[in-house]
Short mmCIF file of C-alpha atoms in Angstrom, two decimals:
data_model
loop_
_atom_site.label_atom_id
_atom_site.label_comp_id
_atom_site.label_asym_id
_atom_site.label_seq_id
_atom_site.Cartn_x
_atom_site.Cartn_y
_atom_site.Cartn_z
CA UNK D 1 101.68 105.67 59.99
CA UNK D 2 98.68 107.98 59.44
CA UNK D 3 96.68 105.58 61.86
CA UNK D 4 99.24 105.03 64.18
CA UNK D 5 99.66 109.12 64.59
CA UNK D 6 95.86 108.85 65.35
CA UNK D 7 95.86 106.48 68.24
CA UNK D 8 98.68 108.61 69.68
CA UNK D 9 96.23 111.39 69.00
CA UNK D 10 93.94 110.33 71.10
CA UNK D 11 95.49 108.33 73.92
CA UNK D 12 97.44 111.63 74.62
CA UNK D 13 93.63 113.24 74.72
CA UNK D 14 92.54 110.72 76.86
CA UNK D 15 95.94 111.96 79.66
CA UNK D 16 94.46 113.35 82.56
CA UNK D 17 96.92 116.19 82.16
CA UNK D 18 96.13 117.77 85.91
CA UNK D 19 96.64 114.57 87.67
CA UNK D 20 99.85 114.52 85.48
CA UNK D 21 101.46 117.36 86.21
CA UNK D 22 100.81 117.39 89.44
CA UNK D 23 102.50 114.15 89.88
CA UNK D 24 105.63 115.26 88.30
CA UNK D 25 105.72 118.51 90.16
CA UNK D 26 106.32 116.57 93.61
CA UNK D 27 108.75 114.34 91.91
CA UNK D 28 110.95 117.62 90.99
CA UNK D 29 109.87 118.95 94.25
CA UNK D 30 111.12 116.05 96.17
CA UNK D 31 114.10 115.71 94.07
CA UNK D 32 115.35 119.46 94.93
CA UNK D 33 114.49 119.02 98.94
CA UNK D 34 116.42 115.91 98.53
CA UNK D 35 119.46 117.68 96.98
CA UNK D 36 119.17 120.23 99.75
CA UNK D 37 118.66 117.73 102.68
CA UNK D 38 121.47 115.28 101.93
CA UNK D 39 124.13 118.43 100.24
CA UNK D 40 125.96 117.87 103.10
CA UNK D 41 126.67 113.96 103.66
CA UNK D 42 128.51 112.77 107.11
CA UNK D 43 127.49 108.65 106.22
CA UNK D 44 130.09 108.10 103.86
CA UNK D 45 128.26 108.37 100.32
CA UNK D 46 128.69 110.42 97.45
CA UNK D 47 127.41 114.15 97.99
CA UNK D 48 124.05 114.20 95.85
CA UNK D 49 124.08 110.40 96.09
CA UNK D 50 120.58 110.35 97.61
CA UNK D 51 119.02 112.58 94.86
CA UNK D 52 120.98 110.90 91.88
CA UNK D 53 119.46 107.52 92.86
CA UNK D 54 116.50 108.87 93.38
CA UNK D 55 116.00 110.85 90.19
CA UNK D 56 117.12 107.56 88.25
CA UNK D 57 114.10 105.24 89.76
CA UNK D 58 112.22 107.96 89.16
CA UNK D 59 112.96 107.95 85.41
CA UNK D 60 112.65 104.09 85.08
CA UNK D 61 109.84 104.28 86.53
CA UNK D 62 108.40 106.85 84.65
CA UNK D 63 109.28 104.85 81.76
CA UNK D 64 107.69 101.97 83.28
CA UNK D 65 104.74 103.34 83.70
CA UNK D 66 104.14 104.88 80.44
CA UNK D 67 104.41 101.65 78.92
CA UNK D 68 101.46 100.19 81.61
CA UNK D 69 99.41 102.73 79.59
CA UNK D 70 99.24 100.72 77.15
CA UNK D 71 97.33 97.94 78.96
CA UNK D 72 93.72 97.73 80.40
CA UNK D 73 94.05 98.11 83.96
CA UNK D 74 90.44 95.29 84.08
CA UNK D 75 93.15 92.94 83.45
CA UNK D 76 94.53 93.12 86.91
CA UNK D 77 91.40 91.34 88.40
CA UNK D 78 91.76 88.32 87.02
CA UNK D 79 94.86 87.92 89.02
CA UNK D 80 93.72 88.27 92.13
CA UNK D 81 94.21 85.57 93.33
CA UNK D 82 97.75 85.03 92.03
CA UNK D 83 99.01 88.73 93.84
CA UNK D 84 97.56 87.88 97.24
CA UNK D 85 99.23 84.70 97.20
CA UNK D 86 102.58 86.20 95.94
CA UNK D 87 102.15 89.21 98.55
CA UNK D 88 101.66 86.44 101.35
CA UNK D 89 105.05 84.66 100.02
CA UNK D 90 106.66 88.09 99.60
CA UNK D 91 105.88 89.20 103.18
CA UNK D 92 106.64 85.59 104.97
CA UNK D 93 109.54 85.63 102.94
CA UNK D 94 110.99 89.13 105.18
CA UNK D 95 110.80 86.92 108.25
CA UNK D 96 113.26 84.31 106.69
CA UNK D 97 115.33 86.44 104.78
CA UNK D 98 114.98 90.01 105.28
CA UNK D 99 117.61 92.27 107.12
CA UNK D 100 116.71 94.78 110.15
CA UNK D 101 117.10 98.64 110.21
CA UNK D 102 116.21 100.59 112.78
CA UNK D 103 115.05 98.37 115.01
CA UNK D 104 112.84 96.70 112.34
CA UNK D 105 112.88 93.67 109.72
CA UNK D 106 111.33 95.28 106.91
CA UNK D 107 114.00 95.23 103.69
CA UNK D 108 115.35 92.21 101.88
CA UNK D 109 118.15 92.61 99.65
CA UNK D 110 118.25 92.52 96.16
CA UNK D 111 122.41 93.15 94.94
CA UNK D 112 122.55 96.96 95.69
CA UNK D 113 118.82 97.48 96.29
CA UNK D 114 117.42 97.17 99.54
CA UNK D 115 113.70 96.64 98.53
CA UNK D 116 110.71 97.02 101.31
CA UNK D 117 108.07 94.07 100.73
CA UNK D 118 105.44 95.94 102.83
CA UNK D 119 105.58 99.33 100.68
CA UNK D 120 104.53 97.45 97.56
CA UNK D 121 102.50 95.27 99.51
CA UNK D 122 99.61 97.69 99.53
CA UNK D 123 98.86 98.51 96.04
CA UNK D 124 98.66 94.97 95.72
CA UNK D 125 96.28 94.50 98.42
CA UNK D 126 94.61 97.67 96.59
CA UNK D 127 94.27 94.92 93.40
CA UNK D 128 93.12 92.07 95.38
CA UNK D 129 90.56 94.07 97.74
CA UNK D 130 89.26 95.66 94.38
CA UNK D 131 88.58 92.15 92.55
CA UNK D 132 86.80 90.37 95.89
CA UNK D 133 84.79 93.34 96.59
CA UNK D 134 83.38 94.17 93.58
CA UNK D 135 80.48 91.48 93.28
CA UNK D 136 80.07 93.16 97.08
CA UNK D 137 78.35 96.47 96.65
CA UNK D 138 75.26 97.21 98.35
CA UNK D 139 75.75 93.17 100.41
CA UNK D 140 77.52 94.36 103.65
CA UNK D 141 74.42 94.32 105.43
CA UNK D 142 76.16 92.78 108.89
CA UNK D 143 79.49 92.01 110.45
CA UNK D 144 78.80 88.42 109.30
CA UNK D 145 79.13 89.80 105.35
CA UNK D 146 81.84 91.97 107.02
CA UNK D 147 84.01 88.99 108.80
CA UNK D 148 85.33 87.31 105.70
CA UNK D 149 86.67 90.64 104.09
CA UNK D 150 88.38 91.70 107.53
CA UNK D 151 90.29 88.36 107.45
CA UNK D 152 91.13 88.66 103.98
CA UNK D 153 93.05 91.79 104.91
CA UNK D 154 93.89 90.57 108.35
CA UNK D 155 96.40 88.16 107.42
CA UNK D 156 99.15 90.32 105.17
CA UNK D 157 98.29 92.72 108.14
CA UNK D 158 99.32 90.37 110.86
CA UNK D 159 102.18 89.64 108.67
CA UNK D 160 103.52 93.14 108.45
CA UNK D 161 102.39 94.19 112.25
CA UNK D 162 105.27 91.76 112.68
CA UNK D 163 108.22 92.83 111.15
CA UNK D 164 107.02 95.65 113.21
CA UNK D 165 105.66 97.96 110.83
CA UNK D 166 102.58 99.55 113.04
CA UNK D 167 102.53 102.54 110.34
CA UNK D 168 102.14 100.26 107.36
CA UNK D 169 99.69 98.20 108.81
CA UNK D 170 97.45 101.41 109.69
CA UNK D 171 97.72 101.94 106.15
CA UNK D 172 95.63 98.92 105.25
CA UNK D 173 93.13 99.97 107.62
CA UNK D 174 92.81 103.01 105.83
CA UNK D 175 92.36 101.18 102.68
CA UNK D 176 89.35 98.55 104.18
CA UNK D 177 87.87 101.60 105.12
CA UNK D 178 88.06 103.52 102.12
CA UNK D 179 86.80 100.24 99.85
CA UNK D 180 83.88 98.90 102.21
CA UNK D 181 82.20 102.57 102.42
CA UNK D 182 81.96 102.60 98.81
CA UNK D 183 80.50 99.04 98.90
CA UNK D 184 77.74 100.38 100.74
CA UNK D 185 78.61 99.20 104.15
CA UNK D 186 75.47 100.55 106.65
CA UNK D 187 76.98 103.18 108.90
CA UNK D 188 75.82 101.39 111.83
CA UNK D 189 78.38 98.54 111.37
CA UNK D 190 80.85 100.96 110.25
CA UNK D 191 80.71 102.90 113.51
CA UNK D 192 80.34 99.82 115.75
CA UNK D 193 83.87 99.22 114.05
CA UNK D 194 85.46 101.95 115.03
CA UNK D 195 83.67 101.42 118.31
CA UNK D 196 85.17 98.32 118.63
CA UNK D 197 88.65 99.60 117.59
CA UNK D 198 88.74 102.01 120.21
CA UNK D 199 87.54 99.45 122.92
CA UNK D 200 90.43 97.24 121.60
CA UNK D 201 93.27 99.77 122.31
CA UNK D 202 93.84 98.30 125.28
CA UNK D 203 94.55 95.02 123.97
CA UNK D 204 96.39 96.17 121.55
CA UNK D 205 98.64 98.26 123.38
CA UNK D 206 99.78 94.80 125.15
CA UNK D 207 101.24 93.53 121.97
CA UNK D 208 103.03 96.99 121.17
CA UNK D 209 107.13 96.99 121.03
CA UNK D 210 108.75 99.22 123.71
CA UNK D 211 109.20 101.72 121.58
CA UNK D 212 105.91 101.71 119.93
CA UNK D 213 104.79 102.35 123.12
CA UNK D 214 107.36 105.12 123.86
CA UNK D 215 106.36 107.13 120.43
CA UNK D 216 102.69 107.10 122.07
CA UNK D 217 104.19 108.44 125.49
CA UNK D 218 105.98 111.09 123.50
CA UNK D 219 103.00 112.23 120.96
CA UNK D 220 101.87 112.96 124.19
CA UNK D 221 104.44 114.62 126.08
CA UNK D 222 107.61 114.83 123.65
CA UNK D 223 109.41 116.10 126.67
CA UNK D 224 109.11 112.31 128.54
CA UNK D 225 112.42 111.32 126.59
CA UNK D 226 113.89 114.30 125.04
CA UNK D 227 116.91 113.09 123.92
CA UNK D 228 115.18 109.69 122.66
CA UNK D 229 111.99 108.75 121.28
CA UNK D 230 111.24 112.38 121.87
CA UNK D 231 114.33 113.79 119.78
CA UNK D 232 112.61 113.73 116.67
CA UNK D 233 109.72 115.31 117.25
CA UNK D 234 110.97 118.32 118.64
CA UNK D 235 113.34 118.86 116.10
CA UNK D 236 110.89 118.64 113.65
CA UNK D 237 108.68 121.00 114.95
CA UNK D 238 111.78 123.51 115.78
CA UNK D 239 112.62 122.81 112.00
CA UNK D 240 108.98 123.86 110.86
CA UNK D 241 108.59 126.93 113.03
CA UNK D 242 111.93 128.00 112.32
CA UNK D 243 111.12 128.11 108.69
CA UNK D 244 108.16 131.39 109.67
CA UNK D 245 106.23 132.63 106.52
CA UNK D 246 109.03 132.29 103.31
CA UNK D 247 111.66 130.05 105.20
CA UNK D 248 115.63 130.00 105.51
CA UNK D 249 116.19 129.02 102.33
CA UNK D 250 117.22 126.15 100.49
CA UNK D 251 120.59 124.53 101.56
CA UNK D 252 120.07 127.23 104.35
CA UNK D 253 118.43 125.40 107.27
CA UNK D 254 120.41 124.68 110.12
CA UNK D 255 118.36 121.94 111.84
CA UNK D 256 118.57 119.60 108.58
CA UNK D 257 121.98 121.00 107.02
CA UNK D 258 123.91 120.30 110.85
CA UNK D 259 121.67 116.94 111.00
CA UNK D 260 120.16 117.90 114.25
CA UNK D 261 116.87 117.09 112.20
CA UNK D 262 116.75 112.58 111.65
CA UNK D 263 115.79 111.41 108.90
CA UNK D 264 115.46 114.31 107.08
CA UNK D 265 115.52 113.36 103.13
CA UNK D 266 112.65 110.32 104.24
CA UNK D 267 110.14 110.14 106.97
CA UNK D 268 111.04 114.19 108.30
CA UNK D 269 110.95 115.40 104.83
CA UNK D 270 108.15 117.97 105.17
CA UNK D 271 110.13 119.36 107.88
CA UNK D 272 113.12 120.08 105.77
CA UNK D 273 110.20 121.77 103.70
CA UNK D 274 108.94 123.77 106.59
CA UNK D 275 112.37 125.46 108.02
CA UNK D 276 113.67 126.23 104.34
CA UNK D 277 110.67 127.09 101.92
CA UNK D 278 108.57 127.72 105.00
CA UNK D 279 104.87 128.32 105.45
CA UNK D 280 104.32 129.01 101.46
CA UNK D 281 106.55 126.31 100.30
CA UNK D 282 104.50 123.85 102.75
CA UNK D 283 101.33 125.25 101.41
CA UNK D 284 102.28 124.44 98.02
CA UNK D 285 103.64 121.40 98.41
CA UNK D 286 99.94 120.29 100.30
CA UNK D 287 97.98 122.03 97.66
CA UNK D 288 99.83 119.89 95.02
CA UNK D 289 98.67 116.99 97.08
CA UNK D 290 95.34 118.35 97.66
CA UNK D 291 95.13 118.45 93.50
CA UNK D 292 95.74 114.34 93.55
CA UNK D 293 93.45 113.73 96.08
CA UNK D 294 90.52 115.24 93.96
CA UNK D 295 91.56 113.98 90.44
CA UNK D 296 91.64 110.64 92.35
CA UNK D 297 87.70 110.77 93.95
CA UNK D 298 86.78 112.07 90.23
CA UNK D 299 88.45 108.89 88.82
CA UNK D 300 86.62 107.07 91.02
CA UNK D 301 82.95 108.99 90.04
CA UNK D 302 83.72 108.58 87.09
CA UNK D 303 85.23 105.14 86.57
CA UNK D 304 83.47 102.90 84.18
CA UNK D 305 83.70 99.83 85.97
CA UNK D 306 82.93 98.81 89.77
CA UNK D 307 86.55 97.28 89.35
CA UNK D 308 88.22 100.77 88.66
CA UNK D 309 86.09 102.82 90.73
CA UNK D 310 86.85 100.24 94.01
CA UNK D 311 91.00 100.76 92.87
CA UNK D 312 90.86 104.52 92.41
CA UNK D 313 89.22 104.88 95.92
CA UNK D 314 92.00 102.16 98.05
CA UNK D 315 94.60 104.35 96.24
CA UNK D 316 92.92 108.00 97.08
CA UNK D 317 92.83 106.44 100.68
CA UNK D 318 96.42 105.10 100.84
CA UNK D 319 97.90 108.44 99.46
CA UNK D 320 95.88 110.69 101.33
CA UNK D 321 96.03 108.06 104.81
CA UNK D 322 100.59 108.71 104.18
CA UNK D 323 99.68 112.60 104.10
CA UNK D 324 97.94 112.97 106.69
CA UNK D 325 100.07 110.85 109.43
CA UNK D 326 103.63 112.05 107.67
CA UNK D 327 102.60 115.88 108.09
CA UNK D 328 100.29 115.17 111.25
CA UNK D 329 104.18 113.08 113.19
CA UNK D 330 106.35 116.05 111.89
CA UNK D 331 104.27 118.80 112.82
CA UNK D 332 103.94 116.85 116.16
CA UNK D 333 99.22 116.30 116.36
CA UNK D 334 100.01 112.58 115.18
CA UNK D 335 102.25 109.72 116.70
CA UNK D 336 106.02 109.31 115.20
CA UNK D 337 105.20 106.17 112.18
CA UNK D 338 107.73 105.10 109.56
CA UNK D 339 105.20 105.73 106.87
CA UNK D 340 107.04 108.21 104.22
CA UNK D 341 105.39 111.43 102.17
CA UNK D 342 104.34 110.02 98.98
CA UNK D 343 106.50 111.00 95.73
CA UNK D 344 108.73 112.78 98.06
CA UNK D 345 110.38 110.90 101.07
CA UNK D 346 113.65 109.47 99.54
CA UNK D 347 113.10 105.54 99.16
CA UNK D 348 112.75 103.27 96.01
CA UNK D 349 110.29 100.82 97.31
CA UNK D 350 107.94 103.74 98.01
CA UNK D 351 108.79 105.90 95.05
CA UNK D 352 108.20 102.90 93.33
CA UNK D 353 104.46 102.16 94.78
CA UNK D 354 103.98 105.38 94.40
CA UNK D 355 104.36 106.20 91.12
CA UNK D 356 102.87 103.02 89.98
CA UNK D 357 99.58 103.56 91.90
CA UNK D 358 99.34 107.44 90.04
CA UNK D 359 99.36 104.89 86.91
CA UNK D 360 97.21 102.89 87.46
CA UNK D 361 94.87 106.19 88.41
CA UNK D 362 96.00 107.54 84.77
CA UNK D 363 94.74 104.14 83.10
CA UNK D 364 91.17 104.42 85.11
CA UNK D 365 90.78 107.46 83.43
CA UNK D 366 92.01 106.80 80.03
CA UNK D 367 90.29 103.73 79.42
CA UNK D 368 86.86 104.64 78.96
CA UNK D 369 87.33 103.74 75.73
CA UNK D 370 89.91 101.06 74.84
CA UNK D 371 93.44 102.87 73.21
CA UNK D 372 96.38 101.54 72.01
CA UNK D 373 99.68 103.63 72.33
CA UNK D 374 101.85 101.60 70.53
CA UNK D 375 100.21 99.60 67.22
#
């Protein structure tokens, strides 16, 4: 007993009690703008139905993850192979099987669960990027070393651009780009990509939906469809600047409590945040954010493997990429995406990644040293 009291001893040393707390600090955050956002239910549910589900994948989660402590994270590389197969299968599988939501084919059913293949699709493509890339460092010397990594990606990319999931598929750009410039990629190819990425909007906007293009239109001028693509947008903004220095108040605002504000307890979440905590309880809210973001490029420094070091950057650029374009659509300087606030937006697949990628950030950390939690 003595020596298992000492293991515990020092795995809960090992806890990288910032990154921790911080975690669980949005998930109580999220869980209370939830309660507030969806108080007042006109779809039919249970009132607090959205934040009782919520807080209960949270918890399993949780518990989930605690228990992935006790494994070495290194042994996710040797299935690399096997999780970009079974993300290929899981992603082809949406076209066959999966049901449409707003205006998309994105969720396949599971008995009461509607689960979202492309949310958990990117922490594995986090896993499998990490294992081919790290005998890559310092060898992207052209696009020729580039080309095979780019089509690596570009398939599962293709595969959600099609569901359509534009946002998620950014995402994985974010994530190539985060992994290759630790690789060493010369910034000469890595601008001539983005030079080429610009020079391919045009092409690319001839395979955009309607209504992809419409959200572009209305980034632009939110007033070209007002009471359509538009509607969001400027609700979401009236919502934030409503909310002034201290806000309304919870279970006060009246652009999410009368649902003139969409999609309020997932994608427009920050915007519940702005009109009823207002401009402190936003700045919070970001600074706890701004907390994971560092603890996640000191992983990475620090990381004692190539391995870890390539997983704790693809996850720093996946959280912070969902940041920046979820606060960025709602406070209207970014197009309107589908891609939720991490460990807040309501959503299981997503709370799910989420929490599961801060875990695998925890283990990075911890095992420096090999520890056992449970003997």
């Amino acid at each position: 007993m003595a020596i298992i009291s000492a293991e515990r001893k020092r795995f809960l040393r090992r806890i990288d009690f910032v990154l921790l707390f911080a975690s669980l600090a949005l998930i109580i955050y999220s869980l209370i703008v939830i309660s507030s956002a969806t108080h007042v239910n006109t779809s039919g549910e249970e009132r607090y139905w959205f934040v009782q589900r919520q807080g209960l994948f949270a918890v399993v989660n949780i518990l989930v993850a605690i228990l992935f402590m006790n494994f070495d994270y290194r042994g996710l590389q040797q299935y690399g192979k096997q999780l970009y197969i079974f993300n290929l299968i899981m992603l082809a599988a949406v076209m066959f099987f999966g049901h449409a939501a707003l205006g998309a084919q994105r969720w396949i059913q599971i008995g009461p669960i509607s689960l979202q293949p492309s949310e958990f699709s990117k922490l594995i493509m986090i896993i499998c990027m990490a294992s081919i890339l790290e005998d890559k460092i310092g060898q992207i010397n052209s696009f020729q070393d580039l080309l095979p990594i780019a089509a690596y990606i570009g398939v599962p990319f293709i595969l959600v651009l099609k569901q359509p999931d534009l946002g998620t598929s950014l995402v994985f750009m974010a994530i190539f780009l985060g992994m290759i410039v630790v690789c060493g990629i010369r910034w000469r190819i890595l601008f001539g990509l983005c030079l080429a990425g610009i020079a391919a909007m045009p092409l690319v906007w001839q395979f955009l939906k309607d209504y992809q293009k419409m959200r572009i239109m209305v980034f632009l001028d939110p007033n070209v469809d007002p009471l359509g693509s538009g509607y969001h947008i400027i609700q979401s903004k009236i919502a934030i600047g409503s909310g002034m220095i201290f806000g309304k108040g919870l279970f006060e605002g009246t652009q999410s409590q009368l649902n003139f504000l969409p999609e309020n307890h997932t994608d427009f979440i920050f915007a519940v945040v702005g009109e009823e905590l207002g401009f402190v309880g936003a700045v919070i809210l970001l600074l706890l954010y701004l907390v994971i973001f560092l603890r996640g490029l000191s992983i990475a420094k620090n990381a004692s493997d190539v391995f870890g070091r390539l997983l704790a950057v693809g996850i720093t650029s996946m959280l912070a990429f969902h940041v920046l374009v979820n606060v960025g659509m709602t406070t209207g300087i970014m197009p309107v995406t589908g891609i939720p606030l991490p460990l807040m937006s309501y959503g299981v697949s997503a709370l799910t990644t989420d929490i599961m990628a801060i875990a695998i950030l925890m283990n990075i950390h911890m095992r420096k040293q090999k520890l056992l939690l449970f003997s």
